[in-house]
Coordinates of C-alpha atoms in Angstrom, one line a residue:
M1 CA 129.1 120.6 83.0
S2 CA 126.0 122.2 81.4
N3 CA 123.1 123.7 83.3
S4 CA 120.9 124.0 80.2
V5 CA 117.6 122.3 80.2
T6 CA 117.2 119.6 77.6
S7 CA 114.4 117.3 76.6
E8 CA 116.8 114.4 76.3
R9 CA 118.7 114.2 79.6
F10 CA 119.5 115.9 82.9
Y11 CA 123.0 117.4 83.2
F12 CA 124.4 117.4 86.7
S13 CA 125.9 120.8 87.5
V14 CA 128.8 121.6 89.8
D15 CA 126.4 122.3 92.7
T16 CA 124.4 119.1 92.3
L17 CA 126.4 117.0 94.7
S18 CA 126.3 119.5 97.6
L19 CA 122.5 119.9 97.1
I20 CA 122.0 116.1 97.2
R21 CA 123.9 116.0 100.5
K22 CA 121.9 118.9 101.8
Y23 CA 118.5 117.3 101.0
A24 CA 119.2 113.8 102.1
G25 CA 116.7 113.0 104.9
S26 CA 114.6 116.0 104.1
T27 CA 110.8 115.9 103.6
F28 CA 109.2 117.3 100.4
V29 CA 105.5 117.5 99.7
I30 CA 104.9 117.5 96.0
K31 CA 101.5 118.5 94.4
Y32 CA 100.9 117.0 91.0
G33 CA 98.1 117.8 88.6
G34 CA 97.0 120.0 85.8
S35 CA 98.4 119.8 82.2
A36 CA 101.5 118.0 83.5
M37 CA 99.2 115.0 84.0
K38 CA 97.5 114.9 80.6
S39 CA 99.7 112.5 78.7
K40 CA 101.3 109.2 79.5
S41 CA 104.7 110.5 78.6
L42 CA 104.4 113.5 80.9
Q43 CA 103.3 111.3 83.7
L44 CA 106.3 108.9 83.2
N45 CA 108.7 111.9 83.2
V46 CA 107.3 113.3 86.5
I47 CA 107.3 109.8 88.2
Y48 CA 110.9 109.3 87.1
D49 CA 112.0 112.5 88.7
I50 CA 110.1 111.6 91.9
A51 CA 111.6 108.1 92.0
F52 CA 115.1 109.7 91.5
L53 CA 114.6 112.1 94.4
Y54 CA 113.3 109.2 96.6
S55 CA 116.4 107.2 95.7
L56 CA 118.6 110.1 97.1
G57 CA 117.1 109.6 100.6
I58 CA 114.4 112.3 100.4
K59 CA 111.1 111.6 102.0
I60 CA 108.3 112.4 99.7
I61 CA 104.5 112.9 100.0
L62 CA 102.8 113.1 96.6
V63 CA 99.4 114.9 96.6
H64 CA 97.5 114.9 93.4
G65 CA 94.5 116.4 91.7
G66 CA 93.2 115.6 88.3
G67 CA 90.9 118.4 87.2
Y68 CA 91.3 117.9 83.5
L69 CA 90.0 114.3 83.7
I70 CA 87.2 115.3 86.1
D71 CA 86.0 117.9 83.6
S72 CA 86.2 115.3 80.8
W73 CA 84.0 112.9 82.7
L74 CA 81.6 115.6 83.7
V75 CA 81.1 116.5 80.1
R76 CA 80.5 112.9 79.2
L77 CA 77.8 112.7 81.8
N78 CA 76.2 116.0 80.7
I79 CA 77.3 117.8 83.9
K80 CA 78.6 121.3 83.4
P81 CA 81.8 122.0 85.4
K82 CA 81.5 125.1 87.5
F83 CA 84.1 127.3 89.2
E84 CA 84.1 130.3 91.5
R85 CA 87.3 132.3 92.2
G86 CA 89.5 129.5 90.8
L87 CA 87.9 126.7 92.9
R88 CA 85.5 124.0 91.7
V89 CA 81.9 124.1 92.8
T90 CA 81.1 120.5 93.7
D91 CA 77.5 119.5 93.9
A92 CA 76.5 115.9 94.9
N93 CA 76.7 114.5 91.4
T94 CA 80.0 116.2 90.7
M95 CA 81.4 114.8 94.0
Q96 CA 80.7 111.3 92.9
V97 CA 82.7 111.9 89.7
V98 CA 85.5 113.6 91.5
E99 CA 86.0 110.7 93.9
M100 CA 85.7 108.1 91.1
V101 CA 88.4 109.9 89.0
L102 CA 90.8 110.9 91.8
S103 CA 90.6 107.9 94.1
G104 CA 89.5 105.2 91.7
Y105 CA 91.6 106.0 88.6
I106 CA 94.4 108.6 88.9
N107 CA 95.6 107.5 92.3
K108 CA 96.0 103.9 91.4
N109 CA 97.6 104.8 88.0
L110 CA 100.3 106.8 89.8
I111 CA 100.9 103.9 92.2
S112 CA 101.3 101.6 89.2
L113 CA 103.9 104.0 87.6
L114 CA 105.9 104.2 90.9
N115 CA 105.8 100.5 91.2
Q116 CA 107.8 100.3 87.9
Y117 CA 110.7 101.9 89.9
D118 CA 110.2 99.6 92.9
I119 CA 109.1 102.6 95.0
P120 CA 107.0 101.4 98.1
A121 CA 104.2 103.8 97.2
L122 CA 100.9 103.7 99.1
G123 CA 97.7 105.0 97.6
L124 CA 95.4 106.9 99.9
S125 CA 92.7 109.5 100.0
G126 CA 91.9 111.8 102.9
K127 CA 89.2 109.4 103.9
D128 CA 91.6 106.5 104.8
A129 CA 92.1 106.2 108.5
K130 CA 90.9 109.8 108.8
L131 CA 94.0 111.0 107.2
V132 CA 92.3 114.3 106.4
T133 CA 89.0 115.6 107.9
A134 CA 87.2 118.4 106.1
F135 CA 84.4 120.9 106.6
P136 CA 82.4 122.7 103.9
L137 CA 83.8 125.7 102.2
S138 CA 80.4 127.1 101.4
Q139 CA 77.2 127.5 103.3
N140 CA 75.4 126.0 100.3
F141 CA 74.2 122.5 101.5
N142 CA 74.7 121.1 98.0
D143 CA 78.3 122.3 97.6
F144 CA 80.8 119.6 98.6
T145 CA 83.9 121.6 98.1
G146 CA 85.7 121.4 101.4
K147 CA 88.5 123.0 103.5
V148 CA 91.0 121.1 105.6
D149 CA 89.9 120.7 109.2
N150 CA 92.6 118.3 110.5
I151 CA 95.6 116.3 109.2
N152 CA 96.6 113.0 110.8
D153 CA 100.3 113.9 110.8
K154 CA 101.2 110.9 113.0
M155 CA 100.0 108.5 110.3
L156 CA 102.1 110.4 107.7
S157 CA 105.2 110.4 109.9
T158 CA 104.8 106.6 110.5
L159 CA 104.6 106.0 106.8
L160 CA 107.6 108.2 106.0
D161 CA 109.7 106.7 108.8
N162 CA 109.1 103.3 107.3
S163 CA 110.2 104.4 103.8
F164 CA 106.7 104.5 102.3
L165 CA 105.8 107.1 99.7
P166 CA 102.2 108.2 100.4
V167 CA 100.2 109.2 97.2
I168 CA 97.2 111.1 98.4
A169 CA 94.0 111.9 96.4
S170 CA 92.5 115.3 97.4
V171 CA 89.2 113.8 98.8
A172 CA 88.2 113.8 102.4
S173 CA 85.2 113.4 104.7
D174 CA 83.8 115.4 107.6
V175 CA 82.9 114.1 111.0
K176 CA 79.5 113.0 109.8
G177 CA 81.0 110.9 106.9
D178 CA 80.1 113.3 104.1
T179 CA 82.7 113.3 101.3
Y180 CA 84.3 116.6 100.1
N181 CA 86.5 117.6 97.3
I182 CA 89.5 119.6 98.4
N183 CA 91.6 121.7 96.1
A184 CA 94.9 119.7 95.7
D185 CA 97.1 122.8 96.2
T186 CA 95.2 123.6 99.4
L187 CA 95.6 120.0 100.7
A188 CA 99.3 119.9 99.8
S189 CA 99.9 123.2 101.6
A190 CA 98.0 121.9 104.7
I191 CA 100.0 118.7 104.8
A192 CA 103.3 120.4 104.3
S193 CA 102.5 122.9 107.1
N194 CA 101.4 120.2 109.5
I195 CA 104.4 117.9 109.1
K196 CA 106.8 120.9 108.9
A197 CA 108.1 119.8 105.5
D198 CA 111.3 121.2 104.2
K199 CA 109.8 122.1 100.9
L200 CA 106.4 122.3 99.2
I201 CA 106.6 121.9 95.4
L202 CA 103.7 122.7 93.2
L203 CA 103.9 121.2 89.7
T204 CA 101.8 123.4 87.5
D205 CA 101.2 124.2 83.8
T206 CA 103.0 127.6 84.0
P207 CA 106.7 128.4 84.3
G208 CA 106.1 129.8 87.8
V209 CA 105.3 133.3 89.1
L210 CA 105.4 135.8 86.2
Y211 CA 105.4 139.6 86.1
N212 CA 103.5 139.2 82.8
I213 CA 101.3 136.2 82.4
H214 CA 101.7 136.4 78.7
D215 CA 105.5 136.4 78.8
S216 CA 107.3 133.4 80.1
S217 CA 110.6 135.4 80.1
S218 CA 109.2 137.5 82.9
L219 CA 109.6 134.6 85.4
I220 CA 110.5 135.6 88.9
K221 CA 113.0 133.0 90.1
H222 CA 113.2 134.1 93.7
I223 CA 110.5 136.0 95.6
N224 CA 109.8 136.8 99.2
L225 CA 106.5 137.1 101.1
N226 CA 106.3 140.9 100.9
E227 CA 106.9 140.9 97.2
I228 CA 104.1 138.3 96.8
Y229 CA 101.7 140.5 98.7
N230 CA 102.6 143.4 96.5
L231 CA 102.0 141.4 93.3
K232 CA 98.6 140.4 94.6
S233 CA 97.6 143.9 95.5
T234 CA 98.7 145.3 92.2
G235 CA 96.8 142.7 90.2
V236 CA 99.9 141.0 88.7
I237 CA 98.7 137.7 90.3
T238 CA 95.1 137.1 89.2
D239 CA 92.4 134.6 88.4
G240 CA 93.3 130.9 88.9
M241 CA 96.8 131.8 90.2
I242 CA 95.3 133.4 93.3
P243 CA 94.3 130.3 95.2
K244 CA 97.6 128.7 94.2
I245 CA 99.6 131.6 95.6
D246 CA 97.4 131.7 98.7
C247 CA 98.4 128.1 99.4
C248 CA 102.1 129.1 99.0
I249 CA 101.5 132.0 101.5
H250 CA 99.8 129.7 104.0
A251 CA 102.7 127.2 103.8
L252 CA 105.4 129.9 104.3
N253 CA 103.5 131.3 107.3
N254 CA 103.2 127.8 108.8
N255 CA 106.6 126.2 109.2
V256 CA 107.6 125.5 105.5
P257 CA 110.9 127.3 104.7
A258 CA 110.5 127.3 100.9
V259 CA 107.8 126.8 98.3
H260 CA 108.6 126.1 94.6
V261 CA 106.2 126.7 91.7
I262 CA 107.4 125.0 88.5
D263 CA 106.2 123.8 85.1
G264 CA 105.6 120.1 85.4
R265 CA 105.5 119.7 81.6
V266 CA 109.2 120.4 81.3
R267 CA 111.4 117.3 81.2
Y268 CA 113.4 116.9 84.4
A269 CA 111.7 120.0 85.9
L270 CA 111.9 118.7 89.5
L271 CA 115.6 117.8 89.1
Y272 CA 116.6 121.1 87.6
E273 CA 114.7 123.1 90.2
L274 CA 116.0 121.2 93.2
L275 CA 119.5 119.9 92.1
T276 CA 120.9 123.0 90.4
N277 CA 121.3 126.5 91.7
N278 CA 120.1 128.0 88.4
R279 CA 116.7 126.3 88.7
L280 CA 113.8 126.9 86.3
G281 CA 110.8 127.9 88.3
S282 CA 109.9 130.3 91.2
M283 CA 111.1 129.8 94.7
L284 CA 109.0 131.6 97.3
V285 CA 110.4 132.3 100.8
L286 CA 109.7 134.4 103.8

């Protein structure tokens, strides 16, 4: 049997069956966003992989962003997107757009796609039943970019134990009821850490962790925490990849045994990464 990646079909490898047995009953937190979300065909491919993993008896929590669509709507409304150190700066007007796009459009669209495979998906934001409470990342009173304060892990456990697949938009509120935009990688990492997930999987628009960001052949398929720190200190990991890697580090230091960073634009990316030993992305471990 072949292990090669193809745009047409997923080829089971000799190790697939043992990996399926290994993962049955496990809990995976998957973060979905970026360029892997830009087209209908890409969305359908990702949802198919998630539905397939769910059918194998894997418990899945799907956390999503949608920055590309937020930016598109901001431009339409003559609001200039702003970023600092790879994170969005969210003023009051931007926050309204963020919530509209994430909770009102993308979340329900993903639920609709999962419904096509008869997956009992449940669309949520952090605001629902205080699933996620937040506090401001900045001291600027008009910046509604938030950090995770608390996760209602009992609610998530109840949903997973009853075979639901939670689909969570990265929006939350603080104790006063103010709404905050939380980076989806950050939220996925916090959720994975709180529920002690077996894996955190970040679907990105890069092959994974690279020695050279301009050369996809420099992909690092297996990397430990000490090596990650070294890549950060030497400037190999830079710019927008820094907050993503920081989320990986947080998860590894807080109960999550493995984190995967993979290119969500590749057909069957999730299946090749999880159900073959060759894999196609980066696996980060302690």
